[in-house]
Short mmCIF file of C-alpha atoms in Angstrom, two decimals:
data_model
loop_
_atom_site.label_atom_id
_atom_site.label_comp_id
_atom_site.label_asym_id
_atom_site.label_seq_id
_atom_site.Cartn_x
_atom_site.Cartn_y
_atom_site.Cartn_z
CA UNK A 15 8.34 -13.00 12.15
CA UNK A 16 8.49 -16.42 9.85
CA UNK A 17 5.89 -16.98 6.82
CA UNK A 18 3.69 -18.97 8.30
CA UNK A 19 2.91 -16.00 10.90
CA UNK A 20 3.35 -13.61 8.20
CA UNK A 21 0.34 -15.58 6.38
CA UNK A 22 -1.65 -15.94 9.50
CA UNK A 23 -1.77 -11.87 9.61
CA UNK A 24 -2.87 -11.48 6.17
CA UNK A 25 -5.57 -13.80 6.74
CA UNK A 26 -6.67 -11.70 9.82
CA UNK A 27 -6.16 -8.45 7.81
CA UNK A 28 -7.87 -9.77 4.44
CA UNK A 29 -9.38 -6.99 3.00
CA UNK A 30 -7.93 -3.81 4.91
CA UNK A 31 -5.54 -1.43 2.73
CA UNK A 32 -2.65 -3.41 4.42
CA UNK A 33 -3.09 -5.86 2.88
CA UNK A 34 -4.18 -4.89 -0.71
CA UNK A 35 -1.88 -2.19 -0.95
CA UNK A 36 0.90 -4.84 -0.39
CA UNK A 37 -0.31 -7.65 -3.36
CA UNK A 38 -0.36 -4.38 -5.37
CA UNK A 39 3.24 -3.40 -4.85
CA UNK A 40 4.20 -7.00 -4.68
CA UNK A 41 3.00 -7.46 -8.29
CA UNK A 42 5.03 -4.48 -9.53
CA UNK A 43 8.00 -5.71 -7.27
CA UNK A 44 7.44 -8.96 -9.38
CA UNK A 45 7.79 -7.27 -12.73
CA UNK A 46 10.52 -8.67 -15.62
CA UNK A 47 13.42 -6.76 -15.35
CA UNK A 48 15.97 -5.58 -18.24
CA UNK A 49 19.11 -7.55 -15.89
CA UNK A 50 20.07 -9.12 -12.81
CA UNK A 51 19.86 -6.78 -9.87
CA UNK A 52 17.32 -4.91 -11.61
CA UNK A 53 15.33 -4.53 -8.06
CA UNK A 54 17.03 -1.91 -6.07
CA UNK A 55 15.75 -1.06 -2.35
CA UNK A 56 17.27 2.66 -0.39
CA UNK A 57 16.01 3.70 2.73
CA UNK A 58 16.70 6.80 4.26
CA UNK A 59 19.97 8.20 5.67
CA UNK A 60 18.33 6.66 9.27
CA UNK A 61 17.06 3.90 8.10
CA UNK A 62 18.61 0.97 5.72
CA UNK A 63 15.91 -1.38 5.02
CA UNK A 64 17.98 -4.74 5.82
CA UNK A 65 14.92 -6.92 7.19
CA UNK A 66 13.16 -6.14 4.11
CA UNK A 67 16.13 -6.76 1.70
CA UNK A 68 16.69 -10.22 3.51
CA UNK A 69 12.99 -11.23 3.17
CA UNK A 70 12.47 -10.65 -0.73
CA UNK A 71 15.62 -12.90 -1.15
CA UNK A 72 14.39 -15.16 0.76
CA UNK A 73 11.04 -14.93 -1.16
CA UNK A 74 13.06 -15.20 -4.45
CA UNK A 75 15.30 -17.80 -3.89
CA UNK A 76 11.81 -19.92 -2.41
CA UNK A 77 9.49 -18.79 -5.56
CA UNK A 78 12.26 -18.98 -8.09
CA UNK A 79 12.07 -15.25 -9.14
CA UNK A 80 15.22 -14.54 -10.13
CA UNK A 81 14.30 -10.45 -10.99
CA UNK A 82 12.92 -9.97 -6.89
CA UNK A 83 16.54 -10.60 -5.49
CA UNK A 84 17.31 -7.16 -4.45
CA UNK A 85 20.18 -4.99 -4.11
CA UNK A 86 20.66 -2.28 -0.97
CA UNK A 87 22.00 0.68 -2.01
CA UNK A 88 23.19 2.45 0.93
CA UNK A 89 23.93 5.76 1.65
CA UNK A 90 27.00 5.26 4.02
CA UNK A 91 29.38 2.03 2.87
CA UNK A 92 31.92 1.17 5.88
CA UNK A 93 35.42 0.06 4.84
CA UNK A 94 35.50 -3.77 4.02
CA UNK A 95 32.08 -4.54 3.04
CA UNK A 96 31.42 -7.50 1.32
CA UNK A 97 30.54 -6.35 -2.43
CA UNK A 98 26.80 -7.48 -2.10
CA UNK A 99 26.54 -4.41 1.32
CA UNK A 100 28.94 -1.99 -0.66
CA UNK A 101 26.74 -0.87 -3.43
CA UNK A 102 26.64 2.63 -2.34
CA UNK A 103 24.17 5.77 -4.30
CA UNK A 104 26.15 6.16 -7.32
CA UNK A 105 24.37 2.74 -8.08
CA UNK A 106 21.41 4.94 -8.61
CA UNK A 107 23.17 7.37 -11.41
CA UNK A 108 23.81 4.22 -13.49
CA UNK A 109 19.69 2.60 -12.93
CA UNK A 110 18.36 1.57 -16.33
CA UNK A 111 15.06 1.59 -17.99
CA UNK A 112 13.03 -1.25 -16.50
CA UNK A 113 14.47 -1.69 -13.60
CA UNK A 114 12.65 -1.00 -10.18
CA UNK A 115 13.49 0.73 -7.28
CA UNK A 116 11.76 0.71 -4.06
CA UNK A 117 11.67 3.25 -1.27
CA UNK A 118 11.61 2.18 2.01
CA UNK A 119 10.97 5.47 4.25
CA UNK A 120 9.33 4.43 8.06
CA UNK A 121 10.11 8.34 8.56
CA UNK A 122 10.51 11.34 6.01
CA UNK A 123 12.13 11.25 3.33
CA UNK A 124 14.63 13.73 2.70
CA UNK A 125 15.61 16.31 -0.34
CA UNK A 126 18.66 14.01 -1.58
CA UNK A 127 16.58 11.04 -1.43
CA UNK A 128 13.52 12.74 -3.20
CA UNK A 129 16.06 14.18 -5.54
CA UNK A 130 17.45 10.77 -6.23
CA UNK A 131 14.29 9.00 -6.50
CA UNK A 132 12.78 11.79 -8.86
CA UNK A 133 16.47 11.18 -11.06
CA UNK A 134 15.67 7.65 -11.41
CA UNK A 135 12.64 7.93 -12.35
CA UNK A 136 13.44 10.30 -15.12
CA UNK A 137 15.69 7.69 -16.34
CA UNK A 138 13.36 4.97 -16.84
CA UNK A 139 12.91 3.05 -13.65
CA UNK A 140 9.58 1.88 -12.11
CA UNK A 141 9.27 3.82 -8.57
CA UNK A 142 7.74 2.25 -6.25
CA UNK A 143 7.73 3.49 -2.24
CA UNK A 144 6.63 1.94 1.35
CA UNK A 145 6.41 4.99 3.41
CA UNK A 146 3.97 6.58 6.12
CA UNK A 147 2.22 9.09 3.80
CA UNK A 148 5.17 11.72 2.80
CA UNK A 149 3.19 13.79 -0.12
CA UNK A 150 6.37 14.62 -1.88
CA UNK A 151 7.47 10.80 -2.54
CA UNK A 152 4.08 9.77 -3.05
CA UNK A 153 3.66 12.08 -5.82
CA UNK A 154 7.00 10.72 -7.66
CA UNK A 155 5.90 6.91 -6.99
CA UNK A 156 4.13 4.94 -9.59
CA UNK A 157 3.16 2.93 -7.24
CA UNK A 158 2.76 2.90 -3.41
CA UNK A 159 1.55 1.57 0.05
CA UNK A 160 1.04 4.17 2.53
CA UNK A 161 1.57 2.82 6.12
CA UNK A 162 -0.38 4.55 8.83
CA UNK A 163 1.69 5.56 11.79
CA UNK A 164 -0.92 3.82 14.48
CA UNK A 165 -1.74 0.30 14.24
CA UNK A 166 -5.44 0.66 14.40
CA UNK A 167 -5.76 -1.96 11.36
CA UNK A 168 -3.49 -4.74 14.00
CA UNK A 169 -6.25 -3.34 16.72
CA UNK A 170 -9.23 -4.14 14.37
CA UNK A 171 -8.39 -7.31 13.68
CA UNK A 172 -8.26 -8.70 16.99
CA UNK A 173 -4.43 -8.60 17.74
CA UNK A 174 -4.53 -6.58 20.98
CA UNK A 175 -1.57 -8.64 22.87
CA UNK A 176 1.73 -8.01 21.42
CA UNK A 177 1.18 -5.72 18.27
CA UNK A 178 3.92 -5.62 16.11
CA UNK A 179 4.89 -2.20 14.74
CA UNK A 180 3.07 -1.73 12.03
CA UNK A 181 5.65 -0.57 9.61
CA UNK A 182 7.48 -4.01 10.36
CA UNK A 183 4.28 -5.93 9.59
CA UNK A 184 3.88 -4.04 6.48
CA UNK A 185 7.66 -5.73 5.31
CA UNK A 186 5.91 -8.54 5.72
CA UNK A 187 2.87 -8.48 4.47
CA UNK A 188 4.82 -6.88 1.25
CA UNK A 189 7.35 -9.47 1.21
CA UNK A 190 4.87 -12.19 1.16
CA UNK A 191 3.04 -10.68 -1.51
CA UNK A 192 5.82 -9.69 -3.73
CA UNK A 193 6.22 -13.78 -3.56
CA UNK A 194 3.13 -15.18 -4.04
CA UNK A 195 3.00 -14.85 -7.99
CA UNK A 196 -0.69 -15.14 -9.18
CA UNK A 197 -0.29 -19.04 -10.74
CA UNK A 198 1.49 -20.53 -7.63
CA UNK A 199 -0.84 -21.37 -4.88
CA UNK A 200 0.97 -20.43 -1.27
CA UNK A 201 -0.27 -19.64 2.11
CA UNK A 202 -0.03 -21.58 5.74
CA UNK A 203 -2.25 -24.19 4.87
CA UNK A 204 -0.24 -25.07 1.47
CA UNK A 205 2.61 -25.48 3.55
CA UNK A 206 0.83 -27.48 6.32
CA UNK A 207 -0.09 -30.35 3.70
CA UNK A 208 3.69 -30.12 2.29
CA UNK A 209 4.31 -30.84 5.90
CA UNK A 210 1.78 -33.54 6.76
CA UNK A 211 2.64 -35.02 3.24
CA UNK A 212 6.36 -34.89 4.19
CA UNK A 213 5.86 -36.72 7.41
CA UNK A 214 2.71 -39.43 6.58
CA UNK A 215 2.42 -39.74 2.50
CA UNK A 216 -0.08 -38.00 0.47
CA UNK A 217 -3.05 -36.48 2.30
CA UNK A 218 -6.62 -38.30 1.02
CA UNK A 219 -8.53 -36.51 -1.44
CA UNK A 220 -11.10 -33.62 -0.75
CA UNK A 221 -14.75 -34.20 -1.38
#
C-alpha cells in the first residue's frame, strides 16, 4: 500500500479509534531523542515487524526526522547480516533514557518480550506498543493503539471489496501519522498540487 492510498484510508476512517489512536502514537514516535537510533521497533519471536520498519524510514527520510529512523531489533540474527538487520536483543540491555521503543505484537506477546519491554522501561525509555489488546503489554505501555482483530472499522467505512488486514492497515495509518508532524501540511491532495505544479506551473490561486 503507497501514501497516497494510505491517506485515502484515513480520510475514509477520520474519526474512528484507527485513526486517532495512530496520530497519538505517531506524535510520541515523533518525540526528540537523546541519539541516533534512539527509535527501536521488536516484534515477537513470530513476527519481525519489517513492513513497518521500512515505512517509518521512508517517512523519515521524506519529513526530514532524523530521530523516526528506526532500528529492528530482532530476536533471531542469521549469519552475515548486514549490520543495520543484525542488531539482535542485547540492543535492548544497553536502551537509554529517552529513547523509544515500540512493540509491534499482531499476536501475544510473550514472557521474554514482556520481560524485556518492562526492563526497558525501567531504564528510562518511552514504551510505546501496536498490538491487538494483550492486557499485560498494555499495562507496561505509555502509550498504545489497540488493533481489533475484525475489521469492522474497514467494513464501516465502506471498503467491503478487498479489505486489507487490519493490522497491516494499522502500519499504515501509524506510519503516516508518525510523519505528518503538526506544522507540515501533507495528505493526497498536497501531493496532487506538487504533482500538477510539477507538470503545468503553479496552480491559480483559491478564492
Amino acid at each position: 500500500m503507497d501514501r497516497s492510498r494510505t491517506d485515502l484510508l484515513a480520510e475514509l476512517l477520520a474519526g474512528t479509534p484507527l485513526v486517532e489512536d495512530a496520530r497519538r502514537l505517531g506524535a510520541a514516535l515523533r518525540r526528540p531523542s537523546p541519539a541516533a537510533g534512539g527509535l527501536l521497533l521488536v516484534g515477537t519471536p513470530e513476527h519481525e515487524p519489517w513492513h513497518l520498519t521500512a515505512h517509518l524510514d521512508e517517512e523519515a527520510r521524506y519529513a526530514a526526522l532524523p530521530d523516526l529512523s528506526p532500528t529492528l531489533v530482532r530476536w533471531r540474527v542469521p549469519a552475515g547480516a548486514p549490520a543495520h538487520l543484525a542488531v539482535d536483543l542485547s540492543r535492548l540491555e544497553a536502551v537509554r533514557r529517552g529513547e523509544r521503543l515500540l512493540v509491534v505484537a499482531p499476536d501475544e506477546a510473550p514472557v521474554p518480550l514482556l520481560e524485556r519491554a518492562d526492563d526497558a522501561r525501567r531504564r528510562g525509555a518511552l514504551l510505546v506498543c501496536l498490538d491487538r489488546g494483550d492486557d499485560e503489554l498494555g499495562a507496561l505501555a505509555a502509550e498504545r493503539m489497540v488493533v481489533p482483530a475484525a475489521s469492522s472499522p474497514l467494513l464501516a467505512a465502506g471498503l467491503t471489496a478487498d479489505v486489507p488486514p487490519v493490522f497491516d492497515v494499522a502500519q499504515h495509518l501509524l506510519s503516516a501519522a508518525a510523519g505528518d508532524a503538526p506544522t507540515v501540511r501533507r495528505g493526497w491532495r498536497t501531493r496532487l498540487e506538487a504533482l500538477l505544479e510539477k507538470v503545468s506551473g503553479p496552480a491559480p490561486p483559491r478564492h
